[in-house]
Each structure stands twice: as structure tokens, then as C-alpha cells.
Tab-separated table of C-alpha atoms and ligand atoms in Angstrom:
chain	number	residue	atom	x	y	z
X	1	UNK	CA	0.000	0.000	0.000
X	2	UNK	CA	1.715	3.245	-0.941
X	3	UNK	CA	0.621	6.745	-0.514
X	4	UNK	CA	2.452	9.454	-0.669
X	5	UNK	CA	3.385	9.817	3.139
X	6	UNK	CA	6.032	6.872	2.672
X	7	UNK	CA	8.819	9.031	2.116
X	8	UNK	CA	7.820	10.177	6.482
X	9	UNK	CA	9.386	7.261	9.058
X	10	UNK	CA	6.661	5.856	10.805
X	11	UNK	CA	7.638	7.404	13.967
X	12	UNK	CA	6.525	10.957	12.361
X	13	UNK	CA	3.442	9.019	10.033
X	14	UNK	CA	2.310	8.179	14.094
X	15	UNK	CA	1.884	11.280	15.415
X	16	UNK	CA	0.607	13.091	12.402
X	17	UNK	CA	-2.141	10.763	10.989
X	18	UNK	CA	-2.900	11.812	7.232
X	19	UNK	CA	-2.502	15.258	5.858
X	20	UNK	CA	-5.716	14.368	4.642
X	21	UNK	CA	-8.367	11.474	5.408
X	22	UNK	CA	-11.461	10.318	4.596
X	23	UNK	CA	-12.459	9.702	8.059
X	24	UNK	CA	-11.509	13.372	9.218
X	25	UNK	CA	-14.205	16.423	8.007
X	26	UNK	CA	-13.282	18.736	10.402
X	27	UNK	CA	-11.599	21.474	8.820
X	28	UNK	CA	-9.521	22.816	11.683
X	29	UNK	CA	-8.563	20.452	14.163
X	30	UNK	CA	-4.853	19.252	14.905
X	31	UNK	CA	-6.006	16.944	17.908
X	32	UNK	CA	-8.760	14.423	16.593
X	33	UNK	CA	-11.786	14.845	18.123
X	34	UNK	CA	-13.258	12.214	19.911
X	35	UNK	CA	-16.761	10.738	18.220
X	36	UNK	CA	-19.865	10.864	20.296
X	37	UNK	CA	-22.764	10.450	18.303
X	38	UNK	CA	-24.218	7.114	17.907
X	39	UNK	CA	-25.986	7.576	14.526
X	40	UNK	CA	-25.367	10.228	11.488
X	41	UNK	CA	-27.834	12.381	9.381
X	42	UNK	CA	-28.104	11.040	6.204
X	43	UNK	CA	-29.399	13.549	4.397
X	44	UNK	CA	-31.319	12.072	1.777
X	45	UNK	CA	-32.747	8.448	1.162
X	46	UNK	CA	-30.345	8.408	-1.699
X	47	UNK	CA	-27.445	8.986	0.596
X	48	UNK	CA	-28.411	6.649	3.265
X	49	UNK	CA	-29.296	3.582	0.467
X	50	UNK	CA	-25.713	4.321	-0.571
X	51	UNK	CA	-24.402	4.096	2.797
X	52	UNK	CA	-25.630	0.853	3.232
X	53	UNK	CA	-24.644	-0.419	-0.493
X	54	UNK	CA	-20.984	0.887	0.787
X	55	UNK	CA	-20.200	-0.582	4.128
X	56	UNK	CA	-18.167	-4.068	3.987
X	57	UNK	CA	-18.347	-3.959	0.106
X	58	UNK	CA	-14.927	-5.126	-0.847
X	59	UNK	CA	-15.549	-2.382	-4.433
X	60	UNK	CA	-15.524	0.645	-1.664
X	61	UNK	CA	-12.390	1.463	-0.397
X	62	UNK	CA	-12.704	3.511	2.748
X	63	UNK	CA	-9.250	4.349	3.231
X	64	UNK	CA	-9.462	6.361	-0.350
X	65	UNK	CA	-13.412	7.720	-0.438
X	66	UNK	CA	-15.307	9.228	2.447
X	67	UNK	CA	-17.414	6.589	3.954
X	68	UNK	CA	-21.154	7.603	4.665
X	69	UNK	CA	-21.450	7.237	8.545
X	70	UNK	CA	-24.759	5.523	9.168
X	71	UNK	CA	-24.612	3.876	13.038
X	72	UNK	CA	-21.046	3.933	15.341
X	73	UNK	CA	-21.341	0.115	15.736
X	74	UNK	CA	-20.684	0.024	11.942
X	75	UNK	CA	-18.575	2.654	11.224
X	76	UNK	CA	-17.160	5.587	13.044
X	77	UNK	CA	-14.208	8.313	12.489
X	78	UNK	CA	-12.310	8.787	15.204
X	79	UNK	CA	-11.701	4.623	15.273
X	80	UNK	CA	-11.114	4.737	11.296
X	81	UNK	CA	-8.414	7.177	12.053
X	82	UNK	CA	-7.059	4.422	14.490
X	83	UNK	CA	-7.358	2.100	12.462
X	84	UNK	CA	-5.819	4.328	9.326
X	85	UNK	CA	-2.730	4.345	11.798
X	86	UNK	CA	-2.658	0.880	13.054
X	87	UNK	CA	-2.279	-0.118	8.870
X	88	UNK	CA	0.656	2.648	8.937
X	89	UNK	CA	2.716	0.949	11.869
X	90	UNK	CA	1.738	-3.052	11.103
X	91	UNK	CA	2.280	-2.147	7.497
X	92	UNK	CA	-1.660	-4.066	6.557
X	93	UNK	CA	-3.879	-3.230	4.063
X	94	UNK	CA	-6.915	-3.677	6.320
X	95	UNK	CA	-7.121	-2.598	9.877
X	96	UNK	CA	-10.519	-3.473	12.008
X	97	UNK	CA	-10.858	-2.598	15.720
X	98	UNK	CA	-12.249	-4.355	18.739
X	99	UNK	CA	-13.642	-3.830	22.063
X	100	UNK	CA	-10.431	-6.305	23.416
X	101	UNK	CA	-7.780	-7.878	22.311
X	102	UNK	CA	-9.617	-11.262	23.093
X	103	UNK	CA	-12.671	-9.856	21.040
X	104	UNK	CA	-10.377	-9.105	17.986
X	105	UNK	CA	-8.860	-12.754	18.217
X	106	UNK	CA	-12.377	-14.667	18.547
X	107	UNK	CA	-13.421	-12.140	15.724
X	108	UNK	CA	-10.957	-13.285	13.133
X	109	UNK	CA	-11.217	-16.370	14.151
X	110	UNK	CA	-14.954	-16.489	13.713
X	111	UNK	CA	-14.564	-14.993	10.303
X	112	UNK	CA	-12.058	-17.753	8.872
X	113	UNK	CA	-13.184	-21.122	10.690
X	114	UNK	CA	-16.738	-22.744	10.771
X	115	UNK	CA	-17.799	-25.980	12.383
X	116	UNK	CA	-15.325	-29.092	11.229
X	117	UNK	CA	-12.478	-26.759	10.734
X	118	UNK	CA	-9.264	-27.312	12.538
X	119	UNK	CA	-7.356	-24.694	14.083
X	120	UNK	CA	-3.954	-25.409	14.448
X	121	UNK	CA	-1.895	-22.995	16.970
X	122	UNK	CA	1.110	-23.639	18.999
X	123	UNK	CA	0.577	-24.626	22.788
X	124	UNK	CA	2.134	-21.862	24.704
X	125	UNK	CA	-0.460	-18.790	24.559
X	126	UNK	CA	-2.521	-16.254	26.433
X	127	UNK	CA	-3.937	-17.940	29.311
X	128	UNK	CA	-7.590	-16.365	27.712
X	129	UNK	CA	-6.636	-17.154	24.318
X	130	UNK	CA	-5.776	-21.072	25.403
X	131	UNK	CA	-8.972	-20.829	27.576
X	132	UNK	CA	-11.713	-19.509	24.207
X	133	UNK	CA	-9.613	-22.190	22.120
X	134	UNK	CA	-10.329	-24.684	24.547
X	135	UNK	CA	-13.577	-23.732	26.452
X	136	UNK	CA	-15.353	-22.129	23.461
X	137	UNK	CA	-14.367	-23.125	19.642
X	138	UNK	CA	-14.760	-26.865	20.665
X	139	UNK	CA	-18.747	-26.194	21.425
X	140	UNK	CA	-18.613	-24.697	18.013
X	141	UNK	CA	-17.639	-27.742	16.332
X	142	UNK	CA	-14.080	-26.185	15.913
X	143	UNK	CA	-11.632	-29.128	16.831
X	144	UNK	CA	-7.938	-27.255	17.867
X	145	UNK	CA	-4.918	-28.544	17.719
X	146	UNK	CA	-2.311	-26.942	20.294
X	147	UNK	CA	1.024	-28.250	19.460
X	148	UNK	CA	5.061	-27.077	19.154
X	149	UNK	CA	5.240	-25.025	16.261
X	150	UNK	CA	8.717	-23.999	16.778
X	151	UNK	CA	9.924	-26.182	14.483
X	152	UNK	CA	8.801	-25.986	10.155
X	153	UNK	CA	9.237	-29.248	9.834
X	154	UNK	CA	6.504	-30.151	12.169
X	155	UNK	CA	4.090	-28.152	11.075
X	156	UNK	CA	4.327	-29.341	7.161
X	157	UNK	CA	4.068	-32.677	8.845
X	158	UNK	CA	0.804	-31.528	10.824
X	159	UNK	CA	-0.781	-29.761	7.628
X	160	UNK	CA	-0.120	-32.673	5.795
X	161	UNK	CA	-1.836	-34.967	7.666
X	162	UNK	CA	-4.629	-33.032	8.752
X	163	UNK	CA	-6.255	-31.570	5.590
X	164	UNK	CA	-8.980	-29.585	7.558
X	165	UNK	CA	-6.567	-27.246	9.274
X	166	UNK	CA	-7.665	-23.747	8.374
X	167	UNK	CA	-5.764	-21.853	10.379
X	168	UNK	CA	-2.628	-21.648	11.579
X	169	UNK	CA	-1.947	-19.306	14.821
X	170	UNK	CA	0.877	-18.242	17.106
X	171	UNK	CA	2.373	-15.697	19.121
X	172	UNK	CA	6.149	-14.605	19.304
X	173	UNK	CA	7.450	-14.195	21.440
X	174	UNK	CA	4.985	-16.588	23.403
X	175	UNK	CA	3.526	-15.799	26.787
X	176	UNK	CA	5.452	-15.972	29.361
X	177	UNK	CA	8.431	-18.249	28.222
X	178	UNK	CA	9.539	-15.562	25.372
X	179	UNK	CA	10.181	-18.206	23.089
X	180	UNK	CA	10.157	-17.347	19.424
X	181	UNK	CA	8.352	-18.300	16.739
X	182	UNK	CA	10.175	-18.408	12.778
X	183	UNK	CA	7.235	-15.999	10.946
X	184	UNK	CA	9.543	-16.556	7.493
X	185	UNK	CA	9.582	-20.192	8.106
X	186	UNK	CA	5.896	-20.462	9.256
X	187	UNK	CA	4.866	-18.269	6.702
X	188	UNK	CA	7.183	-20.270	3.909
X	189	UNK	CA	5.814	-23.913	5.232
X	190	UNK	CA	1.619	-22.724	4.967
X	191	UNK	CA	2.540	-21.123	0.965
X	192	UNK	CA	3.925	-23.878	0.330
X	193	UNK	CA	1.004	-26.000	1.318
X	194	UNK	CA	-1.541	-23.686	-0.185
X	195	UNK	CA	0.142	-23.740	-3.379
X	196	UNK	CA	-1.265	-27.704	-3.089
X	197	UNK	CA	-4.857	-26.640	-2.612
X	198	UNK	CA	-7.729	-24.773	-3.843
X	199	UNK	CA	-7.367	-21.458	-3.337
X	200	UNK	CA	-11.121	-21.389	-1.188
X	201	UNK	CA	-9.403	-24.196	0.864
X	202	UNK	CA	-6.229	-22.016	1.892
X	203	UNK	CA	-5.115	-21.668	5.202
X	204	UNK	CA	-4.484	-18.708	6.937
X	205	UNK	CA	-1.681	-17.789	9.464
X	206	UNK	CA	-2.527	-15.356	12.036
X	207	UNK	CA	0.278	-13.752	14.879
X	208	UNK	CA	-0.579	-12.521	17.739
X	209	UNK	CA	1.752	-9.293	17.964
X	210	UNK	CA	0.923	-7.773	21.172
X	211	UNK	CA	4.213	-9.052	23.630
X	212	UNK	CA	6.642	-7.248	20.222
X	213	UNK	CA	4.430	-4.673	19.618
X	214	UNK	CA	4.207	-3.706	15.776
X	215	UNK	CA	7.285	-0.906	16.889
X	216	UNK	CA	9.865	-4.636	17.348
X	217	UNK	CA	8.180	-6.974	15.085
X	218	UNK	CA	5.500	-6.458	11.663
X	219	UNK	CA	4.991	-9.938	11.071
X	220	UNK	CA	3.502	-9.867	7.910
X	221	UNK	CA	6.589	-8.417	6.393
X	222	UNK	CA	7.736	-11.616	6.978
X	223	UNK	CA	4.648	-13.399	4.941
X	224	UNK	CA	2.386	-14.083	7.699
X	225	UNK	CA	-1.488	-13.183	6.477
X	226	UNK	CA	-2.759	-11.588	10.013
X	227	UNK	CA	-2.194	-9.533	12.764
X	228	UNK	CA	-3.906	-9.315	16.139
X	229	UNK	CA	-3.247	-7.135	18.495
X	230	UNK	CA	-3.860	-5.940	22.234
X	231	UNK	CA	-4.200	-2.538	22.275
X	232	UNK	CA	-4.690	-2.878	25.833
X	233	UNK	CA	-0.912	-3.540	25.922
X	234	UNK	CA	2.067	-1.639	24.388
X	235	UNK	CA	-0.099	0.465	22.172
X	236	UNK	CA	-2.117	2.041	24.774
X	237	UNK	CA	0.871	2.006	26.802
X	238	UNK	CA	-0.958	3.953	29.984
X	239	UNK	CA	-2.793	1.066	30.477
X	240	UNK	CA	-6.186	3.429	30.800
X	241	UNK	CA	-7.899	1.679	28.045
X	242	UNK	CA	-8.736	-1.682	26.749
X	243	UNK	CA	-8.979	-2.157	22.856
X	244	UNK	CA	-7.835	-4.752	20.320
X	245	UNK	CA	-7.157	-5.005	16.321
X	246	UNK	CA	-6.993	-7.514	13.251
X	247	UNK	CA	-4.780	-5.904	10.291
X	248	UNK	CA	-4.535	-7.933	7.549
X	249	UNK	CA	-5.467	-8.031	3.772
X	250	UNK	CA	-8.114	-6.371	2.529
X	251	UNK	CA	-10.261	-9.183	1.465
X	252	UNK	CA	-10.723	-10.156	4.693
X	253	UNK	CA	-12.014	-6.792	5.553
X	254	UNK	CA	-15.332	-6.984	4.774
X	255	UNK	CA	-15.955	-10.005	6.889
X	256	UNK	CA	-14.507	-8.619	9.777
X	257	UNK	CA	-16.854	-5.228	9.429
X	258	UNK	CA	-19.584	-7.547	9.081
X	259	UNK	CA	-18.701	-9.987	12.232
X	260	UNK	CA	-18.083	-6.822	14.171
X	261	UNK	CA	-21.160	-4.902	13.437
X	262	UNK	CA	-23.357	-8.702	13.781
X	263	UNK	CA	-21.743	-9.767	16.923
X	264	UNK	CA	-21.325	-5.948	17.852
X	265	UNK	CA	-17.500	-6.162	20.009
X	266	UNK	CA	-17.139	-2.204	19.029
X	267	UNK	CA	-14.228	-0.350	20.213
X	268	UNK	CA	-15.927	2.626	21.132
X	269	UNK	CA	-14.619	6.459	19.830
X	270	UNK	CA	-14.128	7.557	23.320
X	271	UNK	CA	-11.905	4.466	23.943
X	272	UNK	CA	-10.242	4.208	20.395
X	273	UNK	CA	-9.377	8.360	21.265
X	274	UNK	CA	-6.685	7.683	23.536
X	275	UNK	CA	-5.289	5.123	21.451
X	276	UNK	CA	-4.923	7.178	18.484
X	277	UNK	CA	-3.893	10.525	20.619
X	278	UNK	CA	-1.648	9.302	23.161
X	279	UNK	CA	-0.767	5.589	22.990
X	280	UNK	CA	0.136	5.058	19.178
X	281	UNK	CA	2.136	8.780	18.859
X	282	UNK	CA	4.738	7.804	21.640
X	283	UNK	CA	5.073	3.971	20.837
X	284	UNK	CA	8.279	4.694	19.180
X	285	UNK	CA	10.044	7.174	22.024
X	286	UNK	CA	8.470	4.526	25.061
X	287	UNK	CA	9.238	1.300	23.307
X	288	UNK	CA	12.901	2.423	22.180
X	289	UNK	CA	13.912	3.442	26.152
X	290	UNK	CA	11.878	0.500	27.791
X	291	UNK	CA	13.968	-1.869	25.503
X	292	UNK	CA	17.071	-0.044	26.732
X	293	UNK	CA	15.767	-0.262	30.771
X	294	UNK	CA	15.086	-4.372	29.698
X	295	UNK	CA	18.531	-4.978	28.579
X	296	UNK	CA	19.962	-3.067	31.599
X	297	UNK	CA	17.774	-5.516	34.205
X	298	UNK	CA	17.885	-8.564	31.881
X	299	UNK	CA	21.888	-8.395	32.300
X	300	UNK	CA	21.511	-8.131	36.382
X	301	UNK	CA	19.163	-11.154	36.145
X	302	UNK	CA	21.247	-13.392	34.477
X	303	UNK	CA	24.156	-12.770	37.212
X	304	UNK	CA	21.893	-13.098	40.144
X	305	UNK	CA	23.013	-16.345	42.014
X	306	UNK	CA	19.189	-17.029	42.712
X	307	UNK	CA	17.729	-16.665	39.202
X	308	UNK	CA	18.067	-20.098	36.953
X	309	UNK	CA	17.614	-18.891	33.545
X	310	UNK	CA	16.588	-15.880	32.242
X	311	UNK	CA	14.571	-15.160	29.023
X	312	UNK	CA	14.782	-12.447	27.282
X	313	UNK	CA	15.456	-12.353	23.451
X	314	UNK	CA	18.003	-9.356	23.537
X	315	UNK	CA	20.572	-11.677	25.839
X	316	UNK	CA	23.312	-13.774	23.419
X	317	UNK	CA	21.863	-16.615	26.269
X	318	UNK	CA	18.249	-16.705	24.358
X	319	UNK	CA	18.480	-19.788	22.738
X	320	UNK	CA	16.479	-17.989	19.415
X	321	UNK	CA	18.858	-14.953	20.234
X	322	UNK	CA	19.893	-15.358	15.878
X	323	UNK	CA	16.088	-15.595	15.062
X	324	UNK	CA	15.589	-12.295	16.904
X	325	UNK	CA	18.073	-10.687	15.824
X	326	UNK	CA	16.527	-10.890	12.254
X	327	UNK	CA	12.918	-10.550	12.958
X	328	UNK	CA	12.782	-8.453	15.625
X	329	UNK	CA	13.540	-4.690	14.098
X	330	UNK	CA	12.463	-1.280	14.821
X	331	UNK	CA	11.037	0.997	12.643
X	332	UNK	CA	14.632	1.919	11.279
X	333	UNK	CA	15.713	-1.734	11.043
X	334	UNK	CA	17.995	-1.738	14.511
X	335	UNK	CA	17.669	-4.924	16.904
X	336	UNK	CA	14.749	-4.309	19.274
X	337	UNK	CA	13.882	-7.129	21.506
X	338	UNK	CA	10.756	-6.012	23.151
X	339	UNK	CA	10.038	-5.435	26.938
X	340	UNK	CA	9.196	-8.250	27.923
X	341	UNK	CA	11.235	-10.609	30.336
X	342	UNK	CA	10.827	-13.987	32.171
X	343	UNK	CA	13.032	-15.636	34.563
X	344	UNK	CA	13.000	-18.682	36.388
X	345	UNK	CA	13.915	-18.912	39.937
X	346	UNK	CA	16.397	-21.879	41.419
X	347	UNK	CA	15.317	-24.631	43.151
X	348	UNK	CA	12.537	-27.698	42.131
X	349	UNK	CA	8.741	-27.447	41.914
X	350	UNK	CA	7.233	-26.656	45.082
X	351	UNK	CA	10.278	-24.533	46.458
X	352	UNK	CA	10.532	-22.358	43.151
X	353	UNK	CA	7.299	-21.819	43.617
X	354	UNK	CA	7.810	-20.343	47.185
X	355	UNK	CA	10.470	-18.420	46.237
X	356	UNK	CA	8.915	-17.010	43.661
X	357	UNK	CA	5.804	-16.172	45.937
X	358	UNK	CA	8.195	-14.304	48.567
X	359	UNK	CA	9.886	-11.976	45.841
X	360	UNK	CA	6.955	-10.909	44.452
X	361	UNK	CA	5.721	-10.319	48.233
X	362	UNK	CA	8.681	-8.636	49.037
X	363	UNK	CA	8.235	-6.241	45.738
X	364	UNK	CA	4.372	-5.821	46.366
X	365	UNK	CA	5.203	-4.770	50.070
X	366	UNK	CA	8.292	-2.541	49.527
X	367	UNK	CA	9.311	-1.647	45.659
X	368	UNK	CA	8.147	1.752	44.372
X	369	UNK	CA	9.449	0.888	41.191
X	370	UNK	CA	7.794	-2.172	40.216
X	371	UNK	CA	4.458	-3.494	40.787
X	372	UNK	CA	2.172	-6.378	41.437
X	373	UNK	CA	-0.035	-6.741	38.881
X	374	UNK	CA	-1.180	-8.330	35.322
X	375	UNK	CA	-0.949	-6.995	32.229
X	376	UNK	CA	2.201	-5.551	30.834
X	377	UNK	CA	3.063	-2.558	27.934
X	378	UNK	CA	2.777	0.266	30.093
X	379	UNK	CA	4.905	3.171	31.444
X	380	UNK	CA	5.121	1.345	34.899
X	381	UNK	CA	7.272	-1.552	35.447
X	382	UNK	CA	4.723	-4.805	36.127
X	383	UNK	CA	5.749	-8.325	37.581
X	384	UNK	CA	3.361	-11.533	37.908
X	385	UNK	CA	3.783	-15.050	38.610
X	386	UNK	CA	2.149	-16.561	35.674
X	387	UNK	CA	1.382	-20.242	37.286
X	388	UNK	CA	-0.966	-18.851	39.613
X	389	UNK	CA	-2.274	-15.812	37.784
X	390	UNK	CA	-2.173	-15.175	33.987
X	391	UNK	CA	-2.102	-18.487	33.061
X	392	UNK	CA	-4.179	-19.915	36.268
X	393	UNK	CA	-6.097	-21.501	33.369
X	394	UNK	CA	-3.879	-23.937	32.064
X	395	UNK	CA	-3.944	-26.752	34.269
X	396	UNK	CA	-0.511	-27.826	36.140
X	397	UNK	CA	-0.003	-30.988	34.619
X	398	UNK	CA	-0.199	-28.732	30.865
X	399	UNK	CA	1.526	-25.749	31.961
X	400	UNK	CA	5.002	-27.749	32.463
X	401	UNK	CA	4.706	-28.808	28.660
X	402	UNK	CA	3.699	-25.273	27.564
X	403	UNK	CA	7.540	-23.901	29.478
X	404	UNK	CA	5.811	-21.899	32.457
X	405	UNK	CA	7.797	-23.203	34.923
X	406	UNK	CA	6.075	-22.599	38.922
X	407	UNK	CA	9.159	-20.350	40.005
X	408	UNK	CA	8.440	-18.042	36.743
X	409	UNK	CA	8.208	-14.512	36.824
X	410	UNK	CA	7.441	-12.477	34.304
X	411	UNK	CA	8.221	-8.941	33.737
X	412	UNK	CA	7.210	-5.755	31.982
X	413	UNK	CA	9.657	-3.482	31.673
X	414	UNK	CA	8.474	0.414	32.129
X	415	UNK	CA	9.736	3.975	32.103
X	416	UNK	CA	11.276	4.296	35.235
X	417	UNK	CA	15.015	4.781	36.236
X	418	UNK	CA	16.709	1.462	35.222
X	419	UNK	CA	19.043	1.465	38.186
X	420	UNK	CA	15.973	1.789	40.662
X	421	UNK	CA	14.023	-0.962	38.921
X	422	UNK	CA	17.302	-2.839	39.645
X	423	UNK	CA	17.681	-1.752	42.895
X	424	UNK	CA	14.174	-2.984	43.548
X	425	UNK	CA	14.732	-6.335	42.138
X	426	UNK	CA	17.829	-7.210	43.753
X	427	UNK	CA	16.557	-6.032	47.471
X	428	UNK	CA	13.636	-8.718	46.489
X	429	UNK	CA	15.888	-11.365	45.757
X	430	UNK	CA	18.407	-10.952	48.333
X	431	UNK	CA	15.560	-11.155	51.111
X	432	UNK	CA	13.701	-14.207	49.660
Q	1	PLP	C1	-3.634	-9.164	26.970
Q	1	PLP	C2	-3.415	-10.065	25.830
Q	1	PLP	C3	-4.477	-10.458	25.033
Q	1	PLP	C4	-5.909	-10.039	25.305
Q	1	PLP	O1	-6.075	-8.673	25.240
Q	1	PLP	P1	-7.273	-7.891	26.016
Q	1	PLP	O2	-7.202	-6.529	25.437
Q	1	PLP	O3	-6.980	-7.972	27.474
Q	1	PLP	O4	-8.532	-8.623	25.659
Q	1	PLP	C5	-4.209	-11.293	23.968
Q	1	PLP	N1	-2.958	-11.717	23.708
Q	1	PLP	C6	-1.910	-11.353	24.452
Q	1	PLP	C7	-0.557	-11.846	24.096
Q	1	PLP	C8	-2.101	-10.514	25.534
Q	1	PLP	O5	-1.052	-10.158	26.296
């Protein structure tokens, strides 16, 4: 897709939106103004048969002409604008928006599987996302498949053998362990394979981008078809708001307008505001000095005589440190491993565990820098224990095979002074 705003980085295309867009008839403005009308005068009956004929037709390109606004769950400017933006950084044709990130995933899911499909994803996921692919898509007649898709072999071998695999879904790096994903390789393996099959049988791949944000990683540069994301996350990045995207090709677009407006998960203008205004502008200047901070405490973690392992892709250690190194880049192509860390604590089952438990007590109870909680993206530094709490879902016996280990700790790496977050840390893990 090329307009001509290309020659601007995308740190610049962030902030400033369009000189001129579709979605934005309001002469004056520099700030966007936040939508708050649920339905739109149409004028004539002309105008509002035409809006109709327009929305989700695959001939009307609303990125180009000025869509007629009809009703904000169907289409609305100040989350077109959004979504004009989320194409920019993702580098999509197509960008749709969501109430949630888990309402943009079972949204492009619903669009490209139906009962008898297979969905084929690897195991270690979002303790939500492993929860609606094992709760929910079953009852739907959707049989999943969660399996180790680290390695292209594999997954030819899986496609091969099961012909009603539709879809093919991952996230890198995967929550918590920060293992990676190969998007070329994935993306290679499922061409391959659909250059086999009719093209109304073809399967899709779809990444989950929300641990690398879309500022490390654009996976469909690599060849992957889809993009979800969290907005709630990274893109937010004041973790105010919830919100979640699919950007992907434009002939999915039209379904996904459609699934949103029938099963109605709307991001809503007032939430989609801060999104566009304040979270997407500063994703570049955040992510690029939170990667910085997360090298900085990844390095004292390694050398701490109480932490095992640490994970983090930015560390020579990572055992995929290569594979990141050429698929996770910034915006001007320079190494950017994300924010994300996970580390595993010494000691066997039951007493990892513990000591796990009593560092995160002892940061809950004393650290100003870092903080108890779930989630992760934001300006403020966030630890979790994700055996008992974002990935309480998975049972024990599973969550061994899916690498979260019960002295695990993950790690969100914020905006504060790198040597207090360390300072913090190491008090923690000298008392436990
Ligand atoms: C948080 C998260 C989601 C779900 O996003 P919500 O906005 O909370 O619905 C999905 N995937 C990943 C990797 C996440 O971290």
C-alpha cells in the first residue's frame, strides 16, 4: 500500500495521521476529536441507500473515499483514524478494531473457521486465548490442535496430515516463556502447502503481535497473512484503556466489518481516542527506552546467584537470540527485543514456587518501582507469577509442557530509572 506519506518514518506518520483522510471532516482540528454520536444524518434516502450499499463492500475502499457514517457500531471516524494508523505501523492493508484484544482474536477467528475446521496454533499462549480455544471453539464444532510449532518441519508434517486445518496461529514471542516463533519459516511452510490446494481451501496464518508490539516486530513483512493485536498492551501504553485489532489483507475486511457490526464487540470512539492521541504517537520514544531499561535488568538477572535462567530475546543466552536478531527490528531496522522478560527462579517445583511467591511479596510490600499486577506494555514496570495468575487456566499438569515453569516470573519493563528498577529487584531477591 503506498501513498504518498512513505517518504515520512513511521515514527513521524504516528503522530501526524494523514494530511488528509477520509475519516476526518473537520476542517480545523490538529487533535482528533473524539466521536460521540451514535448515529449520522443522512441527508437524503439516496445517501443513506448508498451508505448501506458501501459498508463491507470489498468495491468501496474507505481508506481512499469518504465513507457515509450511518450507526457507530458500523462505522465511526475517530476509530477509522485508528485504524488508518494501526495499517501505517503493522504495514496491513486492512485494519478493524475491537472492544479487546480477546474480542479481535475470537473475531478473526470467527470470520475464517466454521464448524469441522481445525485450528492449528502452537501450545504456549494467552492464558484467555488457550482458555476460548479450549472452552469455546470446541462447542462450536471447531476441533484445535495446540502443538510445538517452533519447528517448520513439524508443522508441514501436521498440515499434511490433517487436511482440515484452516488456520494456523501463534504468538512470538509466546507468553510468558519468550520463546520465538520463525514468521519466514511459518509463513514459507503454509505457501507452500496452499500452493497444493484450492485457493477457497487455503489456510491462513494469524500472529498474535501484542508481547513485540508492531514498533519490534511487523509480522507480515515476513509473509504471515494476520495480525492481532492488544491494544490494551504496548499500544495504549498507559494502560487506561482496553482495545484490540486484526490488520490484515483487505479481502478479509469486509468479513470482519460484518462480524463486528453482527456480533457488535465495538471499540468505542471515546476508547479508540486515547489510542490514536496518546498511545500510538509515543510507541516509538516509550518502546525504544523501555527496551534499553530491559537490557539493563535482563543483564543483572542473568548474574543473580538465585535466578536459573533468564529469558529475554536481547541476551546472546536466548536460545532464538539469531532468530531475533533478524525478525525483531524497529522501525529503522535496529535490533529491538521487546520489553518483555521472564526468569525462572532456582530450586525444584514446590520450592521455586515459594520463592517465587516471597519476591513478588517482598516487591508488592516494599518496591516503588515495580508493581504487582497483570498486564504488561505500560509506562510502569509490572511483575506476575504466571502459574498462579495469567495463566491460572492452564492446568498444572499442561503448563510444564507449555515452558511456564512454577518459580516463573514475568516482567514488563516500564519507564522508570533502570538502576531503581534494579535496585528494587535485587533487594527482592536478596531477602527471599
Ligand atoms: C492481553 C493479551 C491479550 C488479550 O487482550 P485484552 O485486550 O486484554 O482482551 C491477547 N494476547 C496477548 C498476548 C495478551 O497479552
Amino acid at each position: 500500500m503506498s501513498d504518498k506519506h512513505d517518504r515520512y518514518r513511521k515514527q513521524t506518520r504516528l503522530i501526524q495521521g494523514k494530511l488528509r483522510s477520509p475519516h476526518w471532516n473537520y476542517q480545523d482540528h490538529i487533535v482528533p476529536p473524539i466521536g460521540a454520536s451514535v448515529a449520522y444524518r443522512l441527508e437524503s434516502a439516496a445517501r443513506g441507500a448508498e451508505g448501506f450499499r458501501q459498508f463491507a463492500n470489498p468495491d468501496f475502499n474507505r481508506e481512499l473515499q469518504p465513507p457515509i457514517y450511518i450507526y457507530d457500531r458500523l462505522d465511526e471516524p475517530t476509530r477509522g483514524m485508528l485504524e488508518e494508523n494501526l495499517n501505517v505501523a503493522e504495514g496491513g492493508e486492512a485494519c478493524v478494531t475491537f472492544a479487546t484484544g480477546m474480542a479481535a482474536i475470537a473475531a478473526v477467528l470467527g470470520v475464517l473457521l466454521k464448524s469441522g475446521d481445525i485450528l492449528l496454533s502452537h501450545r504456549t499462549i494467552y492464558g484467555c486465548t488457550y482458555s476460548l480455544f479450549t472452552n469455546w471453539l470446541p462447542r462450536l464444532g471447531i476441533k484445535v490442535l495446540l502443538e510445538d510449532l517452533t519447528d517448520a518441519d513439524r508443522l508441514r508434517a501436521l498440515l499434511d496430515r490433517n487436511p482440515e486445518i484452516m488456520v494456523v496461529y501463534g504468538e512470538t514471542p509466546c507468553n510468558p516463556s519468550l520463546d520465538l516463533l520463525d514468521l519466514a519459516a511459518m509463513a514459507r511452510v503454509v505457501g507452500e502447502y496452499n500452493g497444493q490446494r484450492a485457493s477457497r481451501r487455503r489456510v491462513f496464518t494469524v500472529v498474535d503481535n501484542t508481547f513485540a508490539t508492531p514498533f519490534c516486530q511487523r509480522p507480515l513483512e515476513h509473509g504471515i497473512d494476520l495480525v492481532v493485536q492488544s491494544l490494551t498492551k504496548n499500544i495504549g501504553g498507559f494502560g487506561t484503556d482496553l482495545g484490540g485489532a486484526v490488520i490484515g489483507p483487505r479481502l478479509l475486511e469486509p468479513d470482519l466489518l460484518l462480524y463486528r457490526k453482527d456480533f457488535g464487540g465495538v471499540l468505542a470512539p471515546r476508547v479508540a481516542w486515547p489510542h490514536l492521541v496518546y498511545g500510538l504517537p509515543t510507541l516509538a520514544l516509550r518502546t525504544r527506552q523501555q527496551i534499553a531499561t530491559a537490557l539493563r535488568v535482563a543483564q543483572f538477572l542473568a548474574q543473580h546467584p538465585k535466578v536459573e535462567r533468564v529469558s529475554y530475546p536481547g541476551l546472546p543466552s536466548h536460545p532464538q537470540h539469531e532468530l531475533a536478531r533478524h525478525q525483531m527490528r524497529d522501525f529503522d531496522g535496529k535490533f529491538a527485543p521487546g520489553i518483555m522478560i521472564y526468569l525462572v527462579l532456582r530450586g525444584d517445583g514446590e520450592a521455586a514456587r515459594q520463592l517465587g511467591a516471597r519476591v513478588i511479596d517482598h516487591v508488592a510490600e516494599n518496591a516503588l518501582s515495580v508493581t504487582l499486577a497483570v498486564s504488561l506494555g505500560q509506562i510502569r514496570t509490572l511483575i506476575e507469577h504466571p502459574a498462579s495468575m495469567t495463566h491460572a487456566a492452564v492446568p498444572t499438569a499442561i503448563q510444564e509442557q507449555l515452558h511456564i515453569d512454577p518459580g516463573g516470573i514475568r516482567l514488563s519493563v516500564g519507564l522508570e530509572h533502570p538502576d531503581d528498577i534494579i535496585a528494587d529487584l535485587s533487594a527482592a531477591l536478596d531477602a527471599a
